[in-house]
């Protein structure tokens, strides 16, 4: 069930901290999305291409759609025309594939590189060395900062009660972000995003410098 009061409090909290709140609506009906839309929420996150396409078609055009799931290269073309931010770029190959499709469309797409920070091998993402190699490669491409803008990093912490571990994992990401910023994006006004924190750990994420949180169950109820 949608939680309007939770949304109001959380959204006000995010505003005071300059944090972007992405409402993660995967598996939830369009009515639930509309309920938060009417309160003023515009950023929504989805994980599955088919579901995103169907919701995009049914819902207001000014919604900013964030794609959070693992994106298969053969599905890039479906979301490329309208997606606002792709959070989970986990290889140069996928970055190249996104570039190929947006060049055809003549638009620019913003993406985040997914960093593997959790102590679990089930989660996708690149380690720090791979991220840096990916950024170096990206910077050499003719379409860099034109067709595609790399705007920052995304990560998911381990699913654990150990808050210190979660904090360390998020810190690993924000430190990597600052290093990349200094080395590759110093004069770049769009490399600004650390997308970390979900319903269970967003306060820890915000405390270590996260500035985009992705909240599902807290706003929409259990999936
Ligand atoms: C589902 C999902 C979320 C939201 O998780 P909650 O725990 O429900 O807040 C955030 N980020 C990603 C990548 C997800 O897949």
JSON list of C-alpha atoms and ligand atoms in Angstrom, two decimals:
[
{"chain": "A", "resi": 1, "resn": "UNK", "atom": "CA", "xyz": [0.00, 0.00, 0.00]},
{"chain": "A", "resi": 2, "resn": "UNK", "atom": "CA", "xyz": [1.23, 3.52, -0.83]},
{"chain": "A", "resi": 3, "resn": "UNK", "atom": "CA", "xyz": [2.40, 5.54, 2.16]},
{"chain": "A", "resi": 4, "resn": "UNK", "atom": "CA", "xyz": [1.64, 9.23, 1.42]},
{"chain": "A", "resi": 5, "resn": "UNK", "atom": "CA", "xyz": [2.74, 10.42, 4.85]},
{"chain": "A", "resi": 6, "resn": "UNK", "atom": "CA", "xyz": [6.02, 8.59, 4.66]},
{"chain": "A", "resi": 7, "resn": "UNK", "atom": "CA", "xyz": [6.56, 10.17, 1.23]},
{"chain": "A", "resi": 8, "resn": "UNK", "atom": "CA", "xyz": [5.87, 13.66, 2.59]},
{"chain": "A", "resi": 9, "resn": "UNK", "atom": "CA", "xyz": [8.36, 13.30, 5.41]},
{"chain": "A", "resi": 10, "resn": "UNK", "atom": "CA", "xyz": [11.04, 11.62, 3.34]},
{"chain": "A", "resi": 11, "resn": "UNK", "atom": "CA", "xyz": [10.71, 14.03, 0.46]},
{"chain": "A", "resi": 12, "resn": "UNK", "atom": "CA", "xyz": [11.00, 17.04, 2.80]},
{"chain": "A", "resi": 13, "resn": "UNK", "atom": "CA", "xyz": [14.06, 15.44, 4.42]},
{"chain": "A", "resi": 14, "resn": "UNK", "atom": "CA", "xyz": [15.63, 14.91, 0.99]},
{"chain": "A", "resi": 15, "resn": "UNK", "atom": "CA", "xyz": [14.95, 18.51, 0.00]},
{"chain": "A", "resi": 16, "resn": "UNK", "atom": "CA", "xyz": [16.76, 19.90, 3.02]},
{"chain": "A", "resi": 17, "resn": "UNK", "atom": "CA", "xyz": [19.76, 17.69, 2.22]},
{"chain": "A", "resi": 18, "resn": "UNK", "atom": "CA", "xyz": [19.77, 18.19, -1.55]},
{"chain": "A", "resi": 19, "resn": "UNK", "atom": "CA", "xyz": [19.18, 14.50, -2.10]},
{"chain": "A", "resi": 20, "resn": "UNK", "atom": "CA", "xyz": [17.24, 13.22, -5.09]},
{"chain": "A", "resi": 21, "resn": "UNK", "atom": "CA", "xyz": [14.54, 10.77, -4.05]},
{"chain": "A", "resi": 22, "resn": "UNK", "atom": "CA", "xyz": [13.86, 8.04, -6.59]},
{"chain": "A", "resi": 23, "resn": "UNK", "atom": "CA", "xyz": [10.62, 6.18, -5.81]},
{"chain": "A", "resi": 24, "resn": "UNK", "atom": "CA", "xyz": [11.18, 2.56, -6.81]},
{"chain": "A", "resi": 25, "resn": "UNK", "atom": "CA", "xyz": [7.88, 1.36, -8.21]},
{"chain": "A", "resi": 26, "resn": "UNK", "atom": "CA", "xyz": [8.80, -2.04, -9.67]},
{"chain": "A", "resi": 27, "resn": "UNK", "atom": "CA", "xyz": [5.98, -4.61, -9.46]},
{"chain": "A", "resi": 28, "resn": "UNK", "atom": "CA", "xyz": [3.57, -1.88, -8.23]},
{"chain": "A", "resi": 29, "resn": "UNK", "atom": "CA", "xyz": [0.48, -0.79, -10.22]},
{"chain": "A", "resi": 30, "resn": "UNK", "atom": "CA", "xyz": [0.21, 2.52, -12.06]},
{"chain": "A", "resi": 31, "resn": "UNK", "atom": "CA", "xyz": [-2.40, 3.71, -9.52]},
{"chain": "A", "resi": 32, "resn": "UNK", "atom": "CA", "xyz": [0.25, 3.63, -6.80]},
{"chain": "A", "resi": 33, "resn": "UNK", "atom": "CA", "xyz": [2.66, 5.62, -8.95]},
{"chain": "A", "resi": 34, "resn": "UNK", "atom": "CA", "xyz": [-0.06, 8.18, -9.71]},
{"chain": "A", "resi": 35, "resn": "UNK", "atom": "CA", "xyz": [-0.80, 8.57, -6.01]},
{"chain": "A", "resi": 36, "resn": "UNK", "atom": "CA", "xyz": [2.77, 9.77, -5.38]},
{"chain": "A", "resi": 37, "resn": "UNK", "atom": "CA", "xyz": [2.87, 11.70, -8.65]},
{"chain": "A", "resi": 38, "resn": "UNK", "atom": "CA", "xyz": [-0.10, 13.73, -7.48]},
{"chain": "A", "resi": 39, "resn": "UNK", "atom": "CA", "xyz": [1.78, 14.62, -4.31]},
{"chain": "A", "resi": 40, "resn": "UNK", "atom": "CA", "xyz": [4.64, 15.93, -6.44]},
{"chain": "A", "resi": 41, "resn": "UNK", "atom": "CA", "xyz": [7.00, 12.97, -6.92]},
{"chain": "A", "resi": 42, "resn": "UNK", "atom": "CA", "xyz": [8.53, 12.92, -10.42]},
{"chain": "A", "resi": 43, "resn": "UNK", "atom": "CA", "xyz": [11.48, 10.50, -10.24]},
{"chain": "A", "resi": 44, "resn": "UNK", "atom": "CA", "xyz": [10.46, 6.84, -10.43]},
{"chain": "A", "resi": 45, "resn": "UNK", "atom": "CA", "xyz": [12.67, 3.78, -10.71]},
{"chain": "A", "resi": 46, "resn": "UNK", "atom": "CA", "xyz": [11.96, 0.50, -12.48]},
{"chain": "A", "resi": 47, "resn": "UNK", "atom": "CA", "xyz": [13.94, -2.72, -12.93]},
{"chain": "A", "resi": 48, "resn": "UNK", "atom": "CA", "xyz": [12.33, -4.52, -15.84]},
{"chain": "A", "resi": 49, "resn": "UNK", "atom": "CA", "xyz": [12.20, -3.27, -19.42]},
{"chain": "A", "resi": 50, "resn": "UNK", "atom": "CA", "xyz": [8.72, -4.58, -20.32]},
{"chain": "A", "resi": 51, "resn": "UNK", "atom": "CA", "xyz": [7.21, -3.19, -17.16]},
{"chain": "A", "resi": 52, "resn": "UNK", "atom": "CA", "xyz": [8.88, 0.17, -17.66]},
{"chain": "A", "resi": 53, "resn": "UNK", "atom": "CA", "xyz": [7.62, 0.41, -21.25]},
{"chain": "A", "resi": 54, "resn": "UNK", "atom": "CA", "xyz": [4.08, -0.32, -20.25]},
{"chain": "A", "resi": 55, "resn": "UNK", "atom": "CA", "xyz": [4.11, 2.16, -17.37]},
{"chain": "A", "resi": 56, "resn": "UNK", "atom": "CA", "xyz": [5.80, 4.84, -19.45]},
{"chain": "A", "resi": 57, "resn": "UNK", "atom": "CA", "xyz": [2.97, 4.54, -21.96]},
{"chain": "A", "resi": 58, "resn": "UNK", "atom": "CA", "xyz": [0.22, 4.83, -19.36]},
{"chain": "A", "resi": 59, "resn": "UNK", "atom": "CA", "xyz": [1.61, 7.56, -17.14]},
{"chain": "A", "resi": 60, "resn": "UNK", "atom": "CA", "xyz": [2.25, 11.32, -17.44]},
{"chain": "A", "resi": 61, "resn": "UNK", "atom": "CA", "xyz": [5.04, 12.33, -19.80]},
{"chain": "A", "resi": 62, "resn": "UNK", "atom": "CA", "xyz": [6.89, 14.49, -17.28]},
{"chain": "A", "resi": 63, "resn": "UNK", "atom": "CA", "xyz": [7.84, 11.52, -15.10]},
{"chain": "A", "resi": 64, "resn": "UNK", "atom": "CA", "xyz": [11.61, 11.02, -15.01]},
{"chain": "A", "resi": 65, "resn": "UNK", "atom": "CA", "xyz": [12.15, 7.29, -15.42]},
{"chain": "A", "resi": 66, "resn": "UNK", "atom": "CA", "xyz": [15.22, 5.74, -13.83]},
{"chain": "A", "resi": 67, "resn": "UNK", "atom": "CA", "xyz": [16.25, 2.30, -15.00]},
{"chain": "A", "resi": 68, "resn": "UNK", "atom": "CA", "xyz": [17.76, 0.42, -12.06]},
{"chain": "A", "resi": 69, "resn": "UNK", "atom": "CA", "xyz": [17.88, -3.17, -13.24]},
{"chain": "A", "resi": 70, "resn": "UNK", "atom": "CA", "xyz": [20.52, -5.17, -15.02]},
{"chain": "A", "resi": 71, "resn": "UNK", "atom": "CA", "xyz": [20.15, -4.00, -18.62]},
{"chain": "A", "resi": 72, "resn": "UNK", "atom": "CA", "xyz": [20.65, -6.53, -21.40]},
{"chain": "A", "resi": 73, "resn": "UNK", "atom": "CA", "xyz": [22.34, -5.07, -24.47]},
{"chain": "A", "resi": 74, "resn": "UNK", "atom": "CA", "xyz": [19.54, -6.24, -26.79]},
{"chain": "A", "resi": 75, "resn": "UNK", "atom": "CA", "xyz": [16.98, -4.23, -24.79]},
{"chain": "A", "resi": 76, "resn": "UNK", "atom": "CA", "xyz": [18.77, -0.89, -24.75]},
{"chain": "A", "resi": 77, "resn": "UNK", "atom": "CA", "xyz": [16.90, 0.29, -27.84]},
{"chain": "A", "resi": 78, "resn": "UNK", "atom": "CA", "xyz": [13.49, 0.06, -26.15]},
{"chain": "A", "resi": 79, "resn": "UNK", "atom": "CA", "xyz": [14.23, 2.42, -23.29]},
{"chain": "A", "resi": 80, "resn": "UNK", "atom": "CA", "xyz": [16.78, 4.70, -24.98]},
{"chain": "A", "resi": 81, "resn": "UNK", "atom": "CA", "xyz": [14.18, 7.09, -26.47]},
{"chain": "A", "resi": 82, "resn": "UNK", "atom": "CA", "xyz": [12.83, 8.26, -23.13]},
{"chain": "A", "resi": 83, "resn": "UNK", "atom": "CA", "xyz": [14.81, 7.02, -20.12]},
{"chain": "A", "resi": 84, "resn": "UNK", "atom": "CA", "xyz": [16.07, 9.76, -17.78]},
{"chain": "A", "resi": 85, "resn": "UNK", "atom": "CA", "xyz": [18.95, 7.96, -16.06]},
{"chain": "A", "resi": 86, "resn": "UNK", "atom": "CA", "xyz": [20.35, 4.44, -16.40]},
{"chain": "A", "resi": 87, "resn": "UNK", "atom": "CA", "xyz": [21.83, 3.45, -13.04]},
{"chain": "A", "resi": 88, "resn": "UNK", "atom": "CA", "xyz": [23.41, 0.08, -13.70]},
{"chain": "A", "resi": 89, "resn": "UNK", "atom": "CA", "xyz": [26.05, 0.30, -16.41]},
{"chain": "A", "resi": 90, "resn": "UNK", "atom": "CA", "xyz": [28.33, -2.56, -15.46]},
{"chain": "A", "resi": 91, "resn": "UNK", "atom": "CA", "xyz": [30.69, -2.83, -18.44]},
{"chain": "A", "resi": 92, "resn": "UNK", "atom": "CA", "xyz": [32.29, -0.80, -21.22]},
{"chain": "A", "resi": 93, "resn": "UNK", "atom": "CA", "xyz": [30.46, -3.09, -23.60]},
{"chain": "A", "resi": 94, "resn": "UNK", "atom": "CA", "xyz": [27.08, -1.97, -22.28]},
{"chain": "A", "resi": 95, "resn": "UNK", "atom": "CA", "xyz": [28.19, 1.65, -22.39]},
{"chain": "A", "resi": 96, "resn": "UNK", "atom": "CA", "xyz": [29.17, 1.18, -26.04]},
{"chain": "A", "resi": 97, "resn": "UNK", "atom": "CA", "xyz": [25.82, -0.42, -26.78]},
{"chain": "A", "resi": 98, "resn": "UNK", "atom": "CA", "xyz": [23.89, 2.47, -25.19]},
{"chain": "A", "resi": 99, "resn": "UNK", "atom": "CA", "xyz": [26.01, 4.92, -27.19]},
{"chain": "A", "resi": 100, "resn": "UNK", "atom": "CA", "xyz": [25.21, 3.11, -30.42]},
{"chain": "A", "resi": 101, "resn": "UNK", "atom": "CA", "xyz": [21.46, 3.46, -29.87]},
{"chain": "A", "resi": 102, "resn": "UNK", "atom": "CA", "xyz": [21.42, 7.04, -28.66]},
{"chain": "A", "resi": 103, "resn": "UNK", "atom": "CA", "xyz": [23.56, 8.19, -31.57]},
{"chain": "A", "resi": 104, "resn": "UNK", "atom": "CA", "xyz": [20.80, 6.94, -33.86]},
{"chain": "A", "resi": 105, "resn": "UNK", "atom": "CA", "xyz": [18.22, 8.85, -31.83]},
{"chain": "A", "resi": 106, "resn": "UNK", "atom": "CA", "xyz": [20.19, 12.05, -31.69]},
{"chain": "A", "resi": 107, "resn": "UNK", "atom": "CA", "xyz": [19.65, 12.52, -27.99]},
{"chain": "A", "resi": 108, "resn": "UNK", "atom": "CA", "xyz": [21.91, 12.42, -24.97]},
{"chain": "A", "resi": 109, "resn": "UNK", "atom": "CA", "xyz": [21.50, 9.89, -22.18]},
{"chain": "A", "resi": 110, "resn": "UNK", "atom": "CA", "xyz": [22.74, 10.14, -18.63]},
{"chain": "A", "resi": 111, "resn": "UNK", "atom": "CA", "xyz": [24.14, 7.03, -16.98]},
{"chain": "A", "resi": 112, "resn": "UNK", "atom": "CA", "xyz": [25.76, 5.87, -13.76]},
{"chain": "A", "resi": 113, "resn": "UNK", "atom": "CA", "xyz": [28.43, 3.20, -13.49]},
{"chain": "A", "resi": 114, "resn": "UNK", "atom": "CA", "xyz": [27.53, 0.42, -11.10]},
{"chain": "A", "resi": 115, "resn": "UNK", "atom": "CA", "xyz": [30.17, -0.35, -8.53]},
{"chain": "A", "resi": 116, "resn": "UNK", "atom": "CA", "xyz": [30.26, -3.71, -6.81]},
{"chain": "A", "resi": 117, "resn": "UNK", "atom": "CA", "xyz": [30.57, -2.86, -3.13]},
{"chain": "A", "resi": 118, "resn": "UNK", "atom": "CA", "xyz": [28.63, -5.64, -1.40]},
{"chain": "A", "resi": 119, "resn": "UNK", "atom": "CA", "xyz": [30.32, -8.61, 0.13]},
{"chain": "A", "resi": 120, "resn": "UNK", "atom": "CA", "xyz": [28.05, -10.88, -1.93]},
{"chain": "A", "resi": 121, "resn": "UNK", "atom": "CA", "xyz": [28.72, -12.23, -5.38]},
{"chain": "A", "resi": 122, "resn": "UNK", "atom": "CA", "xyz": [25.08, -12.08, -6.43]},
{"chain": "A", "resi": 123, "resn": "UNK", "atom": "CA", "xyz": [25.17, -8.37, -7.14]},
{"chain": "A", "resi": 124, "resn": "UNK", "atom": "CA", "xyz": [26.32, -6.92, -10.45]},
{"chain": "A", "resi": 125, "resn": "UNK", "atom": "CA", "xyz": [28.86, -4.18, -10.87]},
{"chain": "A", "resi": 126, "resn": "UNK", "atom": "CA", "xyz": [32.51, -3.38, -11.48]},
{"chain": "A", "resi": 127, "resn": "UNK", "atom": "CA", "xyz": [35.26, -3.19, -8.89]},
{"chain": "A", "resi": 128, "resn": "UNK", "atom": "CA", "xyz": [37.28, -0.01, -8.50]},
{"chain": "A", "resi": 129, "resn": "UNK", "atom": "CA", "xyz": [39.94, -1.03, -11.03]},
{"chain": "A", "resi": 130, "resn": "UNK", "atom": "CA", "xyz": [37.33, -1.93, -13.63]},
{"chain": "A", "resi": 131, "resn": "UNK", "atom": "CA", "xyz": [35.44, 1.31, -13.02]},
{"chain": "A", "resi": 132, "resn": "UNK", "atom": "CA", "xyz": [38.57, 3.34, -13.58]},
{"chain": "A", "resi": 133, "resn": "UNK", "atom": "CA", "xyz": [39.40, 1.41, -16.75]},
{"chain": "A", "resi": 134, "resn": "UNK", "atom": "CA", "xyz": [35.84, 1.96, -17.97]},
{"chain": "A", "resi": 135, "resn": "UNK", "atom": "CA", "xyz": [36.07, 5.71, -17.32]},
{"chain": "A", "resi": 136, "resn": "UNK", "atom": "CA", "xyz": [39.44, 5.91, -19.11]},
{"chain": "A", "resi": 137, "resn": "UNK", "atom": "CA", "xyz": [37.98, 4.11, -22.09]},
{"chain": "A", "resi": 138, "resn": "UNK", "atom": "CA", "xyz": [34.85, 6.28, -22.04]},
{"chain": "A", "resi": 139, "resn": "UNK", "atom": "CA", "xyz": [36.91, 9.47, -22.03]},
{"chain": "A", "resi": 140, "resn": "UNK", "atom": "CA", "xyz": [38.58, 8.39, -25.30]},
{"chain": "A", "resi": 141, "resn": "UNK", "atom": "CA", "xyz": [35.30, 7.87, -27.15]},
{"chain": "A", "resi": 142, "resn": "UNK", "atom": "CA", "xyz": [34.14, 10.52, -29.63]},
{"chain": "A", "resi": 143, "resn": "UNK", "atom": "CA", "xyz": [30.62, 10.35, -28.15]},
{"chain": "A", "resi": 144, "resn": "UNK", "atom": "CA", "xyz": [31.76, 10.95, -24.57]},
{"chain": "A", "resi": 145, "resn": "UNK", "atom": "CA", "xyz": [29.91, 13.87, -22.98]},
{"chain": "A", "resi": 146, "resn": "UNK", "atom": "CA", "xyz": [27.88, 14.19, -26.20]},
{"chain": "A", "resi": 147, "resn": "UNK", "atom": "CA", "xyz": [25.67, 11.14, -26.69]},
{"chain": "A", "resi": 148, "resn": "UNK", "atom": "CA", "xyz": [26.34, 9.80, -23.23]},
{"chain": "A", "resi": 149, "resn": "UNK", "atom": "CA", "xyz": [27.13, 11.56, -20.04]},
{"chain": "A", "resi": 150, "resn": "UNK", "atom": "CA", "xyz": [28.58, 9.53, -17.20]},
{"chain": "A", "resi": 151, "resn": "UNK", "atom": "CA", "xyz": [27.07, 11.31, -14.19]},
{"chain": "A", "resi": 152, "resn": "UNK", "atom": "CA", "xyz": [28.40, 9.26, -11.30]},
{"chain": "A", "resi": 153, "resn": "UNK", "atom": "CA", "xyz": [28.25, 5.92, -9.54]},
{"chain": "A", "resi": 154, "resn": "UNK", "atom": "CA", "xyz": [25.57, 3.58, -8.23]},
{"chain": "A", "resi": 155, "resn": "UNK", "atom": "CA", "xyz": [25.97, 0.82, -5.66]},
{"chain": "A", "resi": 156, "resn": "UNK", "atom": "CA", "xyz": [24.08, -1.58, -3.42]},
{"chain": "A", "resi": 157, "resn": "UNK", "atom": "CA", "xyz": [25.40, -2.48, 0.00]},
{"chain": "A", "resi": 158, "resn": "UNK", "atom": "CA", "xyz": [25.32, -5.96, 1.50]},
{"chain": "A", "resi": 159, "resn": "UNK", "atom": "CA", "xyz": [22.02, -7.10, 2.95]},
{"chain": "A", "resi": 160, "resn": "UNK", "atom": "CA", "xyz": [23.10, -7.18, 6.58]},
{"chain": "A", "resi": 161, "resn": "UNK", "atom": "CA", "xyz": [22.22, -5.81, 10.01]},
{"chain": "A", "resi": 162, "resn": "UNK", "atom": "CA", "xyz": [25.84, -4.74, 10.41]},
{"chain": "A", "resi": 163, "resn": "UNK", "atom": "CA", "xyz": [25.53, -0.99, 9.87]},
{"chain": "A", "resi": 164, "resn": "UNK", "atom": "CA", "xyz": [29.27, -0.43, 10.13]},
{"chain": "A", "resi": 165, "resn": "UNK", "atom": "CA", "xyz": [29.84, -2.81, 7.24]},
{"chain": "A", "resi": 166, "resn": "UNK", "atom": "CA", "xyz": [27.18, -1.01, 5.18]},
{"chain": "A", "resi": 167, "resn": "UNK", "atom": "CA", "xyz": [28.81, 2.32, 6.02]},
{"chain": "A", "resi": 168, "resn": "UNK", "atom": "CA", "xyz": [32.23, 1.05, 4.92]},
{"chain": "A", "resi": 169, "resn": "UNK", "atom": "CA", "xyz": [30.81, -0.24, 1.65]},
{"chain": "A", "resi": 170, "resn": "UNK", "atom": "CA", "xyz": [29.11, 3.07, 0.86]},
{"chain": "A", "resi": 171, "resn": "UNK", "atom": "CA", "xyz": [32.29, 4.93, 1.81]},
{"chain": "A", "resi": 172, "resn": "UNK", "atom": "CA", "xyz": [34.23, 2.82, -0.66]},
{"chain": "A", "resi": 173, "resn": "UNK", "atom": "CA", "xyz": [31.90, 4.12, -3.37]},
{"chain": "A", "resi": 174, "resn": "UNK", "atom": "CA", "xyz": [31.94, 7.79, -2.38]},
{"chain": "A", "resi": 175, "resn": "UNK", "atom": "CA", "xyz": [35.74, 7.72, -2.09]},
{"chain": "A", "resi": 176, "resn": "UNK", "atom": "CA", "xyz": [36.04, 6.18, -5.54]},
{"chain": "A", "resi": 177, "resn": "UNK", "atom": "CA", "xyz": [33.64, 8.86, -6.82]},
{"chain": "A", "resi": 178, "resn": "UNK", "atom": "CA", "xyz": [35.83, 11.67, -5.44]},
{"chain": "A", "resi": 179, "resn": "UNK", "atom": "CA", "xyz": [38.96, 10.14, -6.90]},
{"chain": "A", "resi": 180, "resn": "UNK", "atom": "CA", "xyz": [37.36, 9.85, -10.34]},
{"chain": "A", "resi": 181, "resn": "UNK", "atom": "CA", "xyz": [36.02, 13.37, -10.06]},
{"chain": "A", "resi": 182, "resn": "UNK", "atom": "CA", "xyz": [39.49, 14.75, -9.37]},
{"chain": "A", "resi": 183, "resn": "UNK", "atom": "CA", "xyz": [41.24, 12.72, -12.02]},
{"chain": "A", "resi": 184, "resn": "UNK", "atom": "CA", "xyz": [38.78, 12.67, -14.91]},
{"chain": "A", "resi": 185, "resn": "UNK", "atom": "CA", "xyz": [35.89, 15.04, -14.31]},
{"chain": "A", "resi": 186, "resn": "UNK", "atom": "CA", "xyz": [37.33, 18.03, -12.56]},
{"chain": "A", "resi": 187, "resn": "UNK", "atom": "CA", "xyz": [35.68, 20.64, -14.77]},
{"chain": "A", "resi": 188, "resn": "UNK", "atom": "CA", "xyz": [32.65, 18.51, -15.46]},
{"chain": "A", "resi": 189, "resn": "UNK", "atom": "CA", "xyz": [29.42, 19.88, -14.02]},
{"chain": "A", "resi": 190, "resn": "UNK", "atom": "CA", "xyz": [27.43, 16.69, -14.56]},
{"chain": "A", "resi": 191, "resn": "UNK", "atom": "CA", "xyz": [29.63, 14.14, -12.80]},
{"chain": "A", "resi": 192, "resn": "UNK", "atom": "CA", "xyz": [27.84, 14.68, -9.49]},
{"chain": "A", "resi": 193, "resn": "UNK", "atom": "CA", "xyz": [25.78, 11.63, -8.51]},
{"chain": "A", "resi": 194, "resn": "UNK", "atom": "CA", "xyz": [26.33, 8.98, -5.83]},
{"chain": "A", "resi": 195, "resn": "UNK", "atom": "CA", "xyz": [23.24, 6.76, -6.04]},
{"chain": "A", "resi": 196, "resn": "UNK", "atom": "CA", "xyz": [23.37, 4.76, -2.82]},
{"chain": "A", "resi": 197, "resn": "UNK", "atom": "CA", "xyz": [20.83, 3.87, -0.18]},
{"chain": "A", "resi": 198, "resn": "UNK", "atom": "CA", "xyz": [17.53, 1.97, -0.22]},
{"chain": "A", "resi": 199, "resn": "UNK", "atom": "CA", "xyz": [14.69, 1.67, 2.32]},
{"chain": "A", "resi": 200, "resn": "UNK", "atom": "CA", "xyz": [16.86, -0.10, 4.90]},
{"chain": "A", "resi": 201, "resn": "UNK", "atom": "CA", "xyz": [20.05, 1.94, 4.64]},
{"chain": "A", "resi": 202, "resn": "UNK", "atom": "CA", "xyz": [19.40, 5.36, 3.11]},
{"chain": "A", "resi": 203, "resn": "UNK", "atom": "CA", "xyz": [20.32, 7.26, 6.27]},
{"chain": "A", "resi": 204, "resn": "UNK", "atom": "CA", "xyz": [23.77, 5.67, 6.30]},
{"chain": "A", "resi": 205, "resn": "UNK", "atom": "CA", "xyz": [24.12, 6.48, 2.59]},
{"chain": "A", "resi": 206, "resn": "UNK", "atom": "CA", "xyz": [23.22, 10.13, 3.16]},
{"chain": "A", "resi": 207, "resn": "UNK", "atom": "CA", "xyz": [25.65, 10.38, 6.09]},
{"chain": "A", "resi": 208, "resn": "UNK", "atom": "CA", "xyz": [28.61, 9.38, 3.90]},
{"chain": "A", "resi": 209, "resn": "UNK", "atom": "CA", "xyz": [27.75, 11.65, 0.98]},
{"chain": "A", "resi": 210, "resn": "UNK", "atom": "CA", "xyz": [25.13, 9.83, -1.03]},
{"chain": "A", "resi": 211, "resn": "UNK", "atom": "CA", "xyz": [22.95, 12.31, -2.94]},
{"chain": "A", "resi": 212, "resn": "UNK", "atom": "CA", "xyz": [20.47, 10.04, -4.69]},
{"chain": "A", "resi": 213, "resn": "UNK", "atom": "CA", "xyz": [18.47, 7.42, -2.80]},
{"chain": "A", "resi": 214, "resn": "UNK", "atom": "CA", "xyz": [16.29, 4.70, -4.28]},
{"chain": "A", "resi": 215, "resn": "UNK", "atom": "CA", "xyz": [13.34, 3.91, -2.05]},
{"chain": "A", "resi": 216, "resn": "UNK", "atom": "CA", "xyz": [10.81, 1.16, -2.80]},
{"chain": "A", "resi": 217, "resn": "UNK", "atom": "CA", "xyz": [9.16, -0.74, 0.03]},
{"chain": "A", "resi": 218, "resn": "UNK", "atom": "CA", "xyz": [9.15, 2.17, 2.46]},
{"chain": "A", "resi": 219, "resn": "UNK", "atom": "CA", "xyz": [6.95, 4.17, 0.03]},
{"chain": "A", "resi": 220, "resn": "UNK", "atom": "CA", "xyz": [4.93, 1.45, -1.69]},
{"chain": "A", "resi": 221, "resn": "UNK", "atom": "CA", "xyz": [4.79, -1.31, 0.90]},
{"chain": "A", "resi": 222, "resn": "UNK", "atom": "CA", "xyz": [6.29, -4.79, 0.67]},
{"chain": "A", "resi": 223, "resn": "UNK", "atom": "CA", "xyz": [6.70, -6.35, -2.74]},
{"chain": "B", "resi": 1, "resn": "LIG", "atom": "C1", "xyz": [14.32, -2.70, -5.66]},
{"chain": "B", "resi": 1, "resn": "LIG", "atom": "C2", "xyz": [15.47, -1.80, -5.65]},
{"chain": "B", "resi": 1, "resn": "LIG", "atom": "C3", "xyz": [15.54, -0.71, -4.76]},
{"chain": "B", "resi": 1, "resn": "LIG", "atom": "C4", "xyz": [14.49, -0.41, -3.70]},
{"chain": "B", "resi": 1, "resn": "LIG", "atom": "O1", "xyz": [14.60, -1.29, -2.65]},
{"chain": "B", "resi": 1, "resn": "LIG", "atom": "P1", "xyz": [13.76, -1.11, -1.28]},
{"chain": "B", "resi": 1, "resn": "LIG", "atom": "O2", "xyz": [14.53, -1.91, -0.30]},
{"chain": "B", "resi": 1, "resn": "LIG", "atom": "O3", "xyz": [12.40, -1.66, -1.56]},
{"chain": "B", "resi": 1, "resn": "LIG", "atom": "O4", "xyz": [13.74, 0.32, -0.94]},
{"chain": "B", "resi": 1, "resn": "LIG", "atom": "C5", "xyz": [16.63, 0.14, -4.88]},
{"chain": "B", "resi": 1, "resn": "LIG", "atom": "N1", "xyz": [17.62, -0.07, -5.77]},
{"chain": "B", "resi": 1, "resn": "LIG", "atom": "C6", "xyz": [17.59, -1.10, -6.62]},
{"chain": "B", "resi": 1, "resn": "LIG", "atom": "C7", "xyz": [18.71, -1.29, -7.59]},
{"chain": "B", "resi": 1, "resn": "LIG", "atom": "C8", "xyz": [16.53, -2.02, -6.58]},
{"chain": "B", "resi": 1, "resn": "LIG", "atom": "O5", "xyz": [16.54, -3.07, -7.42]}
]
